[in-house]
Amino acid sequence: MSVCSIEDIAENTTAPFWFQLYVMRDRDFINRLIDRAKAAKCSALVLTMDLQILGQRHKDIKNGLSTPPKFTPYSIWQMMQHPLWCARMLGTKRHTFRNIVGHVGRVHDLASLSAWTASQFDPTLNWADVKWIKERFGGPVIVKGVLDADDAQAAIDNGADAIVVSNHGGRQLDGAPSTIRVLPEIVDKVGHKTEVYLDSGIRMGQDVIKALAYGAKATFIGRPMLYGLGAGGEAGVTRVLEIIRKELDTTMALCGERDILNVGLHNIYSNDMPPRNAPKARI
Ligand SMILES: Cc1cc2nc3c(=O)[nH]c(=O)nc-3n(C[C@H](O)[C@H](O)[C@H](O)COP(=O)(O)O)c2cc1C
């Protein structure tokens, strides 16, 4: 779900980029989407496995988030206070979800898009889907949304090339464990066969170093990037990355580490984690 299409991204970057795929009931559409990702030379597909149904998002219910946006007295008041922002938004080229609109017969605008999407998440999603998606795409498939070591194993048995330990930023199952909590058992189970990444809750450089110490190969951010974007546009996103990088650098220095590849379990103090002289994490 994004305002930029796969093709928009391919046109505007020379860097390798990934495409995140939800499996929807309309398999013809999904097949076409995978083919488009392939044609646009996406270097990997990220298959989200934790949104076979939409979670109960209490904040969204409370704040009335909807597509298309509803105009309430409060939102109109906010827009009146930010006329320049509104003018800039109206001047942008992309006002809809361009991977879908124009590619599905029944979807012409935001209202029909919203109804279509809500009816499309596929509760029958299962591990066998990893296999056919990988076959169709023909490149690396990264399975996102894993919180359990046996699930990580199942993903790999069905062809996943890497795993993202994720609880969807806490937006799906309220009460699901934190990703840093489950990372060690997942790395233990599959870290010697595949790359394990982590997201959900990364807010500062220290969070990154903890995940790397427990064996993640990389971490991703969701909301911090959006906060930067909201506050300062493109420069704001760059600033967020700079802040996290600086915090990571400072933390490494204070831990006595000069090379990120040397970060490991010996950097962690914890009562319920392996002892400090345990072998270094596989990073
Ligand atoms: C506004 C918003 C939209 C998101 N959309 C998707 C999505 O379309 N597909 C997906 O796999 N995850 C989606 N996510 C989840 C992120 O990919 C990521 O797992 C999560 O935001 C990481 O947690 P963090 O926000 O705490 O960094 C979304 C998250 C947010 C905040």
XYZ file of C-alpha atoms and ligand atoms in Angstrom:
314
model
C 0.000 0.000 0.000
C 1.838 3.093 -1.146
C 1.232 6.199 -3.206
C 4.274 5.408 -5.348
C 3.999 2.465 -7.699
C 6.772 -0.068 -8.225
C 7.397 1.593 -11.582
C 7.617 5.073 -9.982
C 10.350 3.802 -7.667
C 12.240 2.026 -10.453
C 12.181 5.242 -12.495
C 13.517 7.346 -9.645
C 16.339 5.326 -8.164
C 19.453 3.577 -9.307
C 19.872 1.893 -5.908
C 18.601 -1.658 -5.396
C 15.088 -1.671 -3.916
C 12.723 -4.255 -2.463
C 8.978 -4.614 -2.876
C 6.647 -5.524 0.001
C 3.861 -7.862 -1.013
C 0.558 -8.620 0.708
C -1.146 -11.751 -0.554
C -4.697 -10.855 -1.534
C -7.657 -12.960 -2.570
C -7.426 -11.702 -6.139
C -4.557 -13.980 -7.163
C -4.556 -12.666 -10.743
C -3.782 -9.229 -9.372
C -1.045 -10.663 -7.134
C 0.467 -12.547 -10.065
C 0.518 -9.350 -12.101
C 2.040 -7.457 -9.156
C 4.834 -10.015 -8.811
C 5.477 -9.821 -12.557
C 5.626 -6.028 -12.335
C 8.142 -6.257 -9.465
C 10.218 -8.608 -11.558
C 10.002 -6.373 -14.637
C 11.021 -3.353 -12.535
C 14.073 -5.360 -11.373
C 13.244 -5.335 -7.657
C 16.120 -7.093 -5.980
C 13.896 -8.875 -3.429
C 10.261 -9.402 -2.499
C 9.280 -8.913 1.127
C 6.295 -11.127 1.805
C 4.257 -9.924 4.781
C 2.847 -12.927 6.651
C 1.263 -11.183 9.638
C -1.612 -9.381 7.956
C -3.847 -12.177 6.748
C -6.569 -10.196 8.537
C -6.400 -6.622 9.725
C -5.667 -6.232 13.440
C -7.859 -4.207 15.756
C -6.190 -0.809 15.717
C -7.653 1.066 18.630
C -5.827 4.300 17.936
C -7.074 4.336 14.359
C -10.620 3.744 15.553
C -10.248 6.605 18.008
C -8.581 9.063 15.648
C -10.966 8.215 12.805
C -8.225 7.387 10.292
C -9.856 6.387 7.032
C -9.338 6.183 3.293
C -10.501 8.473 1.801
C -9.896 10.867 4.704
C -13.015 12.158 6.435
C -13.330 15.891 6.791
C -14.209 16.674 10.384
C -14.335 20.090 12.077
C -11.006 19.209 13.740
C -9.246 18.169 10.503
C -10.583 21.272 8.722
C -9.311 23.425 11.600
C -5.889 21.736 11.322
C -5.767 22.309 7.556
C -6.656 25.978 8.023
C -3.670 26.289 10.296
C -1.325 24.759 7.696
C -2.253 26.368 4.358
C 1.236 26.007 2.896
C 1.314 22.294 3.677
C -2.103 21.868 2.053
C -0.992 23.768 -1.049
C 2.152 21.656 -1.307
C 0.141 18.419 -0.921
C -2.303 19.506 -3.624
C 0.663 20.219 -5.879
C 2.093 16.687 -5.563
C 1.655 14.234 -8.406
C 0.443 11.195 -6.504
C -2.822 11.206 -4.571
C -3.809 7.572 -4.590
C -2.395 4.067 -4.120
C -0.779 3.646 -7.495
C 0.099 -0.046 -7.300
C -3.613 -0.806 -7.194
C -5.660 1.988 -8.780
C -5.694 1.447 -12.535
C -4.582 -2.173 -12.116
C -7.809 -3.601 -10.685
C -11.027 -3.283 -12.728
C -13.367 -2.286 -9.924
C -11.064 0.260 -8.306
C -11.249 3.795 -9.695
C -10.899 6.073 -6.689
C -10.019 6.112 -2.987
C -13.482 5.036 -1.846
C -13.661 1.935 -4.085
C -10.004 1.230 -3.273
C -10.737 1.191 0.441
C -13.688 -1.203 0.060
C -11.708 -3.459 -2.282
C -8.656 -3.615 0.029
C -10.739 -4.417 3.113
C -12.291 -7.388 1.299
C -9.004 -8.604 -0.120
C -6.724 -9.627 2.780
C -6.502 -13.386 2.506
C -7.079 -15.373 5.718
C -6.032 -18.586 3.937
C -2.435 -17.332 3.673
C -0.084 -20.208 4.546
C 3.504 -21.384 4.189
C 2.874 -23.015 0.811
C 2.293 -19.501 -0.566
C 5.977 -18.739 -0.011
C 6.831 -21.476 -2.510
C 4.714 -20.334 -5.475
C 5.534 -16.671 -4.887
C 9.232 -17.450 -4.913
C 8.861 -19.543 -8.049
C 6.947 -16.809 -9.854
C 9.295 -14.009 -8.760
C 12.459 -16.005 -9.394
C 14.530 -13.922 -6.945
C 15.015 -13.683 -3.182
C 11.879 -13.745 -1.023
C 12.117 -12.348 2.499
C 9.386 -13.390 4.919
C 8.272 -10.567 7.234
C 6.228 -10.840 10.407
C 7.865 -13.790 12.173
C 7.838 -13.950 15.999
C 8.396 -17.639 16.585
C 11.388 -19.921 15.956
C 9.267 -22.754 14.496
C 7.596 -20.299 12.118
C 11.025 -19.067 11.035
C 11.974 -22.671 10.322
C 8.746 -23.250 8.365
C 9.398 -20.133 6.287
C 12.854 -21.388 5.384
C 11.624 -24.925 4.678
C 9.251 -23.352 2.164
C 11.944 -21.366 0.409
C 12.317 -18.068 2.296
C 15.742 -16.535 1.722
C 15.659 -14.365 4.847
C 13.404 -13.524 7.789
C 12.221 -10.224 9.232
C 11.403 -10.622 12.908
C 8.535 -8.159 13.173
C 5.317 -7.571 15.077
C 4.232 -5.035 12.446
C 5.230 -2.207 14.762
C 2.710 -3.491 17.326
C -0.099 -2.717 14.868
C -1.511 -6.215 14.487
C -1.860 -8.333 17.639
C -2.044 -6.296 20.803
C 0.030 -8.146 23.433
C 2.331 -9.850 20.921
C 5.907 -10.106 22.235
C 8.507 -7.482 21.442
C 10.825 -8.436 18.614
C 14.010 -8.054 20.683
C 12.525 -10.579 23.141
C 12.060 -13.333 20.542
C 15.101 -12.542 18.378
C 17.616 -14.776 20.254
C 15.545 -17.964 19.887
C 14.938 -17.271 16.198
C 18.633 -16.590 15.554
C 19.436 -19.771 17.464
C 17.137 -21.820 15.280
C 17.780 -20.404 11.798
C 20.599 -17.852 12.069
C 23.181 -20.317 10.784
C 21.160 -20.952 7.593
C 19.734 -17.564 6.757
C 19.890 -13.847 7.415
C 17.622 -12.624 10.203
C 16.550 -8.963 10.270
C 14.462 -7.119 12.857
C 12.001 -4.239 12.974
C 9.338 -2.863 15.360
C 10.394 -0.474 18.067
C 13.748 0.658 16.685
C 13.879 4.248 17.878
C 17.570 4.926 18.506
C 21.049 3.660 17.748
C 21.136 1.657 20.966
C 18.160 -0.369 19.761
C 20.092 -1.196 16.601
C 23.180 -2.327 18.476
C 21.140 -4.547 20.814
C 19.498 -6.292 17.857
C 22.853 -6.770 16.119
C 24.355 -8.099 19.351
C 21.605 -10.707 19.548
C 22.362 -11.800 15.998
C 20.244 -9.694 13.647
C 22.027 -8.880 10.387
C 20.184 -5.588 9.990
C 17.339 -3.560 11.472
C 14.620 -1.522 9.805
C 12.571 1.462 10.887
C 8.940 2.263 10.172
C 7.543 5.167 12.140
C 10.785 7.097 12.849
C 11.145 7.590 9.100
C 7.536 8.816 8.918
C 8.030 11.150 11.865
C 11.060 12.652 10.085
C 9.068 12.942 6.872
C 6.187 14.684 8.644
C 8.450 17.073 10.488
C 10.924 17.950 7.765
C 10.189 16.209 4.464
C 13.123 14.546 2.714
C 15.626 16.404 4.900
C 13.735 15.165 7.961
C 14.161 11.543 6.899
C 17.885 12.099 6.343
C 18.084 13.716 9.785
C 16.416 10.687 11.428
C 18.955 8.368 9.820
C 21.812 10.651 10.870
C 20.590 10.727 14.485
C 20.274 6.945 14.671
C 23.679 6.504 13.032
C 25.315 8.946 15.464
C 23.720 7.182 18.450
C 24.932 3.854 17.106
C 28.435 5.243 16.703
C 28.470 6.704 20.242
C 27.124 3.475 21.735
C 29.766 1.425 19.935
C 32.498 3.744 21.224
C 31.217 3.494 24.795
C 31.060 -0.308 24.460
C 34.657 -0.318 23.237
C 33.755 -1.489 19.746
C 35.326 -0.039 16.594
C 33.907 -2.486 14.086
C 30.176 -3.267 13.859
C 31.086 -6.837 12.897
C 32.587 -7.350 16.352
C 29.377 -6.414 18.173
C 28.015 -9.502 19.909
C 26.500 -11.006 23.021
C 29.514 -9.845 25.046
C 28.103 -6.300 24.693
C 24.860 -7.242 26.449
C 24.167 -7.253 30.189
C 21.052 -9.235 31.003
C 19.940 -11.655 33.686
C 18.016 -13.961 31.404
C 20.226 -13.974 28.343
C 23.344 -16.094 27.609
C 26.497 -15.296 29.679
C 28.812 -12.552 28.527
C 31.555 -14.960 27.501
C 29.232 -16.809 25.122
C 30.433 -16.933 21.500
C 29.997 -13.782 19.452
C 26.711 -13.360 17.659
C 26.691 -14.368 13.983
C 26.804 -10.973 12.316
C 1.696 3.861 8.564
C 2.284 2.480 8.479
C 2.011 1.705 7.357
C 2.526 0.418 7.265
N 2.266 -0.320 6.137
C 2.800 -1.555 6.029
C 2.592 -2.319 4.859
O 1.915 -1.899 3.924
N 3.159 -3.561 4.812
C 3.923 -4.056 5.829
O 4.430 -5.180 5.740
N 4.127 -3.343 6.941
C 3.602 -2.111 7.053
N 3.822 -1.387 8.197
C 4.660 -1.966 9.261
C 6.118 -1.632 8.977
O 6.559 -2.263 7.795
C 7.035 -2.076 10.099
O 6.922 -3.453 10.317
C 6.774 -1.343 11.404
O 6.350 -0.016 11.189
C 8.059 -1.337 12.218
O 7.830 -0.827 13.474
P 8.177 0.690 13.910
O 7.140 1.549 13.275
O 8.075 0.612 15.384
O 9.584 0.999 13.431
C 3.333 -0.101 8.308
C 3.610 0.700 9.421
C 3.098 1.962 9.518
C 3.435 2.800 10.745
